[in-house]
PDB file of C-alpha atoms in Angstrom:
ATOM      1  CA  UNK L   1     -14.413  48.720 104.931  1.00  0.00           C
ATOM      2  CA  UNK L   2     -11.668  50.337 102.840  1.00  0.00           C
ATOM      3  CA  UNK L   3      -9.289  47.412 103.439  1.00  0.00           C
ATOM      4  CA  UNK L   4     -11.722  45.349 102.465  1.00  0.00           C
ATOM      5  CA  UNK L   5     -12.649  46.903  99.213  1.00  0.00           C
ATOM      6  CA  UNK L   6      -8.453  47.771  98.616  1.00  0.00           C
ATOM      7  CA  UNK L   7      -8.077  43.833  99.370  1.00  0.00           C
ATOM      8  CA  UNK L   8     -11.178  42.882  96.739  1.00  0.00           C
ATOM      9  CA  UNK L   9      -9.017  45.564  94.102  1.00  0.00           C
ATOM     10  CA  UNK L  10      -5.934  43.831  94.496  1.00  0.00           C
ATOM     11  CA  UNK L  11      -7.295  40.286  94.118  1.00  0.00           C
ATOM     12  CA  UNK L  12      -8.936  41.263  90.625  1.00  0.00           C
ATOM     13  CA  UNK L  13      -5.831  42.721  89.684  1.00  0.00           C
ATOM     14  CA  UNK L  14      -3.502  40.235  90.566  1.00  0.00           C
ATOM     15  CA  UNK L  15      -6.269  37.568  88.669  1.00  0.00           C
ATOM     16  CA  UNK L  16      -6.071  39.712  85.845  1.00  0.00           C
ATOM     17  CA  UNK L  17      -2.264  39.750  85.638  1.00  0.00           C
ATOM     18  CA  UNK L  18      -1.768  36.321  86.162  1.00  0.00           C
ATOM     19  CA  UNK L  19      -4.567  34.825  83.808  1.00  0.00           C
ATOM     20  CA  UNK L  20      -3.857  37.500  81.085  1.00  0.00           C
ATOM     21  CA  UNK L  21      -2.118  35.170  78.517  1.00  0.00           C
ATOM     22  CA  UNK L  22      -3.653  32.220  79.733  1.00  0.00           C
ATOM     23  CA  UNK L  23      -7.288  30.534  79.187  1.00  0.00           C
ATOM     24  CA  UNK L  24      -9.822  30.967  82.008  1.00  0.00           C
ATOM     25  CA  UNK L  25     -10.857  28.201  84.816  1.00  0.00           C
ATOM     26  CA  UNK L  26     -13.493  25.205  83.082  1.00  0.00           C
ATOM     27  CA  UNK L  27     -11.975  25.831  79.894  1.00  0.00           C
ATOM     28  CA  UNK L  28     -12.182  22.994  77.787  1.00  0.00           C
ATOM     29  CA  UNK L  29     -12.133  21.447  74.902  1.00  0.00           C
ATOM     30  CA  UNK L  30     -13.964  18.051  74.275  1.00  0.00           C
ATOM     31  CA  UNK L  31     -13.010  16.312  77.818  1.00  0.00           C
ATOM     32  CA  UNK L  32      -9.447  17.901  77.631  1.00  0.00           C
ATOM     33  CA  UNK L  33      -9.254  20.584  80.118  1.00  0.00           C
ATOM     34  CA  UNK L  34      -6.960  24.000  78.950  1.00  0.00           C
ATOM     35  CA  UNK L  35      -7.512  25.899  81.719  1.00  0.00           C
ATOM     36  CA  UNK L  36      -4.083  28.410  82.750  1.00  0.00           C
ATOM     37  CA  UNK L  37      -2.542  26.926  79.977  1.00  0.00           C
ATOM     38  CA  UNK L  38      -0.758  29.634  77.336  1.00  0.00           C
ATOM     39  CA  UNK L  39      -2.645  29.795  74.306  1.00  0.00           C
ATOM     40  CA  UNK L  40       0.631  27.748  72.687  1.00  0.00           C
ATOM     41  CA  UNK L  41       0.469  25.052  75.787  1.00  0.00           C
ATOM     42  CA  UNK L  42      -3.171  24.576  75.081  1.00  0.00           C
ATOM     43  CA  UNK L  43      -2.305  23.993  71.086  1.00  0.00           C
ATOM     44  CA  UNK L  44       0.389  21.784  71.807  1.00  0.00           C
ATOM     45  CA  UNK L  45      -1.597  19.710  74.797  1.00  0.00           C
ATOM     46  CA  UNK L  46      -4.354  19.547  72.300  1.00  0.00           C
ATOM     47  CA  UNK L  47      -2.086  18.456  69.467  1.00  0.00           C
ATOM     48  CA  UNK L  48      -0.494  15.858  71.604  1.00  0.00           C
ATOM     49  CA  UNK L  49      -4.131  14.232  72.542  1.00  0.00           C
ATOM     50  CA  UNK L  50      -5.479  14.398  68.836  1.00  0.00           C
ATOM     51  CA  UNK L  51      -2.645  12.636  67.377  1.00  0.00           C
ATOM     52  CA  UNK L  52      -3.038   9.669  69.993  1.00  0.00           C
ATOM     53  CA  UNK L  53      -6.276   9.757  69.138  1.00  0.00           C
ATOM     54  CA  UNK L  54      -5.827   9.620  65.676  1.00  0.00           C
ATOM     55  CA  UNK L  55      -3.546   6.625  65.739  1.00  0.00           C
ATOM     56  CA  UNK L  56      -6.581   4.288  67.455  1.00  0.00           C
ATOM     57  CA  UNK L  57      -8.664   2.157  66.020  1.00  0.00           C
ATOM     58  CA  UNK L  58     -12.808   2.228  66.933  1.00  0.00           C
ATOM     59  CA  UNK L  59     -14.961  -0.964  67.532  1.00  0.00           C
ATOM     60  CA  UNK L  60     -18.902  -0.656  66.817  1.00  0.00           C
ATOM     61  CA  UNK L  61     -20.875  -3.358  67.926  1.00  0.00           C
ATOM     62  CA  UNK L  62     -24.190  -4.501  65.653  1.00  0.00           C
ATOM     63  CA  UNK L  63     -25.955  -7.077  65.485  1.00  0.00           C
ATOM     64  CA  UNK L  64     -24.592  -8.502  62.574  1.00  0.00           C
ATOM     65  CA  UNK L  65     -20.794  -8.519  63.722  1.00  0.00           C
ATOM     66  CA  UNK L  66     -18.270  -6.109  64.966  1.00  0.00           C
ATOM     67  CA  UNK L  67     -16.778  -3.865  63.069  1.00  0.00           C
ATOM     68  CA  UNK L  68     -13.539  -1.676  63.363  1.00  0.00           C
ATOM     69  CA  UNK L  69     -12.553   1.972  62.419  1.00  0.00           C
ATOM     70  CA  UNK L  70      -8.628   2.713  61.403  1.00  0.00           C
ATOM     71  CA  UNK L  71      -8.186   6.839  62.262  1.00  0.00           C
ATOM     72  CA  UNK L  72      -4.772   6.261  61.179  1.00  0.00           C
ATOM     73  CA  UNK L  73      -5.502   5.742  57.857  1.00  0.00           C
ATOM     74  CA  UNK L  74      -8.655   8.185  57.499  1.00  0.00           C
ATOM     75  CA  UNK L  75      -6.517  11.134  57.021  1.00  0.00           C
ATOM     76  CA  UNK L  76      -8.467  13.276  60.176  1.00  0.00           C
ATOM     77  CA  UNK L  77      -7.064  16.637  60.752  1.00  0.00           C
ATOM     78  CA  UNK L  78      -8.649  18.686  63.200  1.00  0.00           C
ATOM     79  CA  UNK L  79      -9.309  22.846  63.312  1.00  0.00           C
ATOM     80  CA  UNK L  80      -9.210  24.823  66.849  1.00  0.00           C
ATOM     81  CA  UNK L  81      -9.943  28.078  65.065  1.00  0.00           C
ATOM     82  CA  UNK L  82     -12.867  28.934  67.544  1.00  0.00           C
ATOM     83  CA  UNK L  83     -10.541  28.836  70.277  1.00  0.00           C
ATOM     84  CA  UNK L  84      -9.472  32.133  69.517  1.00  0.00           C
ATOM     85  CA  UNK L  85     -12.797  33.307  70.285  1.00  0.00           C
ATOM     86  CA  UNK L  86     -13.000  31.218  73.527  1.00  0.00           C
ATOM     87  CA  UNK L  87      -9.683  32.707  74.164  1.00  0.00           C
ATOM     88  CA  UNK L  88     -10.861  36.277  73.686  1.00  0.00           C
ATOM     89  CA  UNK L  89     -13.819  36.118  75.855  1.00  0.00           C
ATOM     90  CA  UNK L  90     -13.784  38.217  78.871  1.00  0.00           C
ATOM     91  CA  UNK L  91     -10.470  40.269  77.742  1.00  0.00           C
ATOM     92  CA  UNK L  92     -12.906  42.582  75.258  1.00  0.00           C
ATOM     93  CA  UNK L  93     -14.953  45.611  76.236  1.00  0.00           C
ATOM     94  CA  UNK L  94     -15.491  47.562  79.269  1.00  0.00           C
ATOM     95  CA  UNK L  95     -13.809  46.961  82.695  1.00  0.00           C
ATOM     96  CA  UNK L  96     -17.307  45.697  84.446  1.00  0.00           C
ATOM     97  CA  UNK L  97     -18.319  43.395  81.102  1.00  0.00           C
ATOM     98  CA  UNK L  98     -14.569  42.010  81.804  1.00  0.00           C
ATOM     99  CA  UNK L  99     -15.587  41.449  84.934  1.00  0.00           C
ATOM    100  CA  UNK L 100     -18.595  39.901  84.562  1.00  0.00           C
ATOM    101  CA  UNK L 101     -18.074  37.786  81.961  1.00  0.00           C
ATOM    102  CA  UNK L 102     -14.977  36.368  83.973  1.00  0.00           C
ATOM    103  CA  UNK L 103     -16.961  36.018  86.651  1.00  0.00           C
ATOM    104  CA  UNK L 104     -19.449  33.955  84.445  1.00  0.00           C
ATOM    105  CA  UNK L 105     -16.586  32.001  83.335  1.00  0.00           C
ATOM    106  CA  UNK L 106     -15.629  30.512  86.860  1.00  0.00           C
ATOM    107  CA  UNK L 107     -19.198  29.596  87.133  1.00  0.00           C
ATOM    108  CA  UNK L 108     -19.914  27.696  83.994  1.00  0.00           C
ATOM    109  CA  UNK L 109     -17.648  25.834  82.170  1.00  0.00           C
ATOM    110  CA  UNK L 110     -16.467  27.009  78.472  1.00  0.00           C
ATOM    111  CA  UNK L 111     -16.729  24.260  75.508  1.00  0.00           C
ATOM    112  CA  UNK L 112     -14.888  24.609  72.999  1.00  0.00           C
ATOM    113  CA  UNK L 113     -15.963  22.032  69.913  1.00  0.00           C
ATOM    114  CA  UNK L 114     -13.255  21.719  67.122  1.00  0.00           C
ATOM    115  CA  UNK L 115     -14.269  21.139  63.461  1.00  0.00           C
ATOM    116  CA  UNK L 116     -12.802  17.534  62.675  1.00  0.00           C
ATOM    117  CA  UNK L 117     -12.554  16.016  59.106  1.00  0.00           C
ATOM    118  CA  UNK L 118     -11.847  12.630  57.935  1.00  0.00           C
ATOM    119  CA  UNK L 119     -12.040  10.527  54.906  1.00  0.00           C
ATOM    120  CA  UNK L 120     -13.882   7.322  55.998  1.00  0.00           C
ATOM    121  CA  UNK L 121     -15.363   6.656  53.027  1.00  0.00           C
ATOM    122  CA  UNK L 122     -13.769   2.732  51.603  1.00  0.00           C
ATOM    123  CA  UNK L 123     -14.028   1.718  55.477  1.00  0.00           C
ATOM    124  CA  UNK L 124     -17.191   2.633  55.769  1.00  0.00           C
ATOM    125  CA  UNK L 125     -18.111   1.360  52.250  1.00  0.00           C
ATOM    126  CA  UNK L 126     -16.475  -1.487  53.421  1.00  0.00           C
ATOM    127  CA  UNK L 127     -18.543  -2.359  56.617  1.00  0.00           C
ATOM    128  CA  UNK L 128     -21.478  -1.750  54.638  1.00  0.00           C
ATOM    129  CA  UNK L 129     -21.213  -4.411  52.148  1.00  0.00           C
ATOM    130  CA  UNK L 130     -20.935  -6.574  54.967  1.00  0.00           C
ATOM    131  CA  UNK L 131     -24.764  -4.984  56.630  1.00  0.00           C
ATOM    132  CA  UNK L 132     -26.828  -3.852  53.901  1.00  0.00           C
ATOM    133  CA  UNK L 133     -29.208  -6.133  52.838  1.00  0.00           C
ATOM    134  CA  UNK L 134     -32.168  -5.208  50.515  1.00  0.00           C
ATOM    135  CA  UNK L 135     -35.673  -5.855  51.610  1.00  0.00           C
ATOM    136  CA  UNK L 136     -37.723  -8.276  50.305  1.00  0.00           C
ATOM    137  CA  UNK L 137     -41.845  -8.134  49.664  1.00  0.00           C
ATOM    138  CA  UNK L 138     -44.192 -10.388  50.497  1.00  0.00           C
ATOM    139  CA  UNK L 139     -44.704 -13.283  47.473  1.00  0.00           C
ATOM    140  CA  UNK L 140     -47.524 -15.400  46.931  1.00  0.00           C
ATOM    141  CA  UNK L 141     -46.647 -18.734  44.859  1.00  0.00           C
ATOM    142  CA  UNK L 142     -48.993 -20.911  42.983  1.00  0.00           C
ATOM    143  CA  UNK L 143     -48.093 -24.376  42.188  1.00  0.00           C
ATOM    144  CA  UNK L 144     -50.528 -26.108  40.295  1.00  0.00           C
ATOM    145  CA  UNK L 145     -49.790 -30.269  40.163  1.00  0.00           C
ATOM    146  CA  UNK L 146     -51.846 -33.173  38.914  1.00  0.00           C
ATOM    147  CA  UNK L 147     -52.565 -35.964  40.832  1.00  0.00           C
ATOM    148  CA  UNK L 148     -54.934 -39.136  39.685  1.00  0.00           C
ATOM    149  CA  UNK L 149     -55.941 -37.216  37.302  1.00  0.00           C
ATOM    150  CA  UNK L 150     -57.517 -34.162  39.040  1.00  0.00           C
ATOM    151  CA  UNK L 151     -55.896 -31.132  39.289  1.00  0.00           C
ATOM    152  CA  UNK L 152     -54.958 -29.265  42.174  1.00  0.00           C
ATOM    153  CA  UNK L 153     -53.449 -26.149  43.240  1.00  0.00           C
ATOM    154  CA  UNK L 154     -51.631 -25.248  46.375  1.00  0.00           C
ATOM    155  CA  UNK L 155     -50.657 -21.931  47.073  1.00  0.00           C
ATOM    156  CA  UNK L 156     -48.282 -20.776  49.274  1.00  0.00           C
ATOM    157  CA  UNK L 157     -47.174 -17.181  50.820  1.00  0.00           C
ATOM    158  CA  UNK L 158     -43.684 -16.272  51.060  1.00  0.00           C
ATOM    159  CA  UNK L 159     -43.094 -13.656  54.033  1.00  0.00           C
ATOM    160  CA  UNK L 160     -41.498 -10.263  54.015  1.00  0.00           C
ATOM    161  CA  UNK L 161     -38.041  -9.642  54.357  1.00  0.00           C
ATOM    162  CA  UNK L 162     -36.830  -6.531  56.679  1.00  0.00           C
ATOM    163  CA  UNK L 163     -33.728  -4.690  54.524  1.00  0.00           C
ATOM    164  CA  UNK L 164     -30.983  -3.609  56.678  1.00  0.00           C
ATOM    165  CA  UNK L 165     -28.594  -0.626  56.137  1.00  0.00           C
ATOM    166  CA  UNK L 166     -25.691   1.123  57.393  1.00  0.00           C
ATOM    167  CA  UNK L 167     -26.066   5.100  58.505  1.00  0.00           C
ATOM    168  CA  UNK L 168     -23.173   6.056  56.973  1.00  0.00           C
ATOM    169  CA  UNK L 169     -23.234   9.828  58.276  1.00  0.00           C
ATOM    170  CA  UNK L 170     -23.868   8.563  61.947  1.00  0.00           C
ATOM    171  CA  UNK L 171     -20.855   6.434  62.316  1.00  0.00           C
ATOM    172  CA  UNK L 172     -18.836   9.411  60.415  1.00  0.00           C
ATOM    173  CA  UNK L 173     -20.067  11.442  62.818  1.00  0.00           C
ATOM    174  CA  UNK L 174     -18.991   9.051  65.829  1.00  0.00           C
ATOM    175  CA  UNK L 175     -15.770   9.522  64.771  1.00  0.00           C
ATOM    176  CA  UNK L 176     -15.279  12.859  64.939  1.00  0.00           C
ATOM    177  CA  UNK L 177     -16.816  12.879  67.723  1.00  0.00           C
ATOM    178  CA  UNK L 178     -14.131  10.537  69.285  1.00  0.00           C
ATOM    179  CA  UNK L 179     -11.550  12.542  67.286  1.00  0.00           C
ATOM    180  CA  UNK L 180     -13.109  15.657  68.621  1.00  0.00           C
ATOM    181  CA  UNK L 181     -14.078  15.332  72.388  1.00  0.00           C
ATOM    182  CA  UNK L 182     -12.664  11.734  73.093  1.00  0.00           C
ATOM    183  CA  UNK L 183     -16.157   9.535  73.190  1.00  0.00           C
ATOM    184  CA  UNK L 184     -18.714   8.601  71.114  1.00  0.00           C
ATOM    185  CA  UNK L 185     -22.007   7.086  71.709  1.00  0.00           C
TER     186      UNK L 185
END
């Protein structure tokens, strides 16, 4: 029973030295997985992914046409502040809420979301001018004609229009999204 609990001891330990300047198992962020990476190796993995994001161009699909998003010209920059916290979690407090929240940690996975911005706003004003459309009401039209010499009148109803218009902050937000965790919906 005493090996046992000396062997339990020396694996905590030896996890604790080995993951101490490194991020926990199921670490991610978006779909890019940090896990025993250095804080530095995750910053530079995640730098490496966000710039090949940024440099690819986005298709949406409607029914009036396809369009396309340029990320390399939307100026997107990205901020991984909140992975300090992530980083910090489970190294603060007592030795048991180290422990537990560790333990916690190789249960469920850690998701870290960055804070992307971009300026989208000509390509998106763009691909609207090419989808809004204004709605149009009902009409009724009178047309009043003379024939052998009785007068008539014939009347005719002009049907609604739908209008049709872009979301502009949904398709900004699909692309930070993309930026962000690598898919959009």
């Amino acid at each position: 029973a005493i090996l046992f609990i000396l062997l339990i001891i020396l694996i905590i330990l030896t996890y604790q030295v080995i993951m101490i300047d490194k991020f926990y198992p199921q670490t991610l962020v978006g779909d890019t997985n940090i896990s025993f990476l250095t804080y530095s190796q995750a910053e530079d993995k995640l730098s490496d992914v966000f710039l090949k994001r940024r440099s690819q161009r986005i298709n949406f699909h409607s029914p009036q046409g396809s369009f396309m998003i340029d990320l390399a010209t939307a100026s997107a920059d990205i901020d991984y502040s909140n992975m300090e916290d992530v980083f910090q979690t489970g190294r603060r407090g007592s030795f048991f809420n180290r422990a537990q929240k560790q333990f916690q940690i190789l249960i469920y996975h850690q998701k870290i979301y960055p804070k992307v911005t971009l300026s989208l706003n000509k390509q998106i004003n763009e691909i609207a001018t090419q989808i809004d459309k204004l709605p149009q009401n009902a009409q009724l039209i009178y047309d009043e004609t003379a024939q052998d010499a009785s007068p008539s009148a014939r009347i005719q109803i002009k049907e609604s229009q739908d209008g049709l218009s872009l979301d502009k902050e949904l398709l900004q937000s699909r692309a930070k999204d993309f930026l962000a965790i690598g898919k959009y919906l």
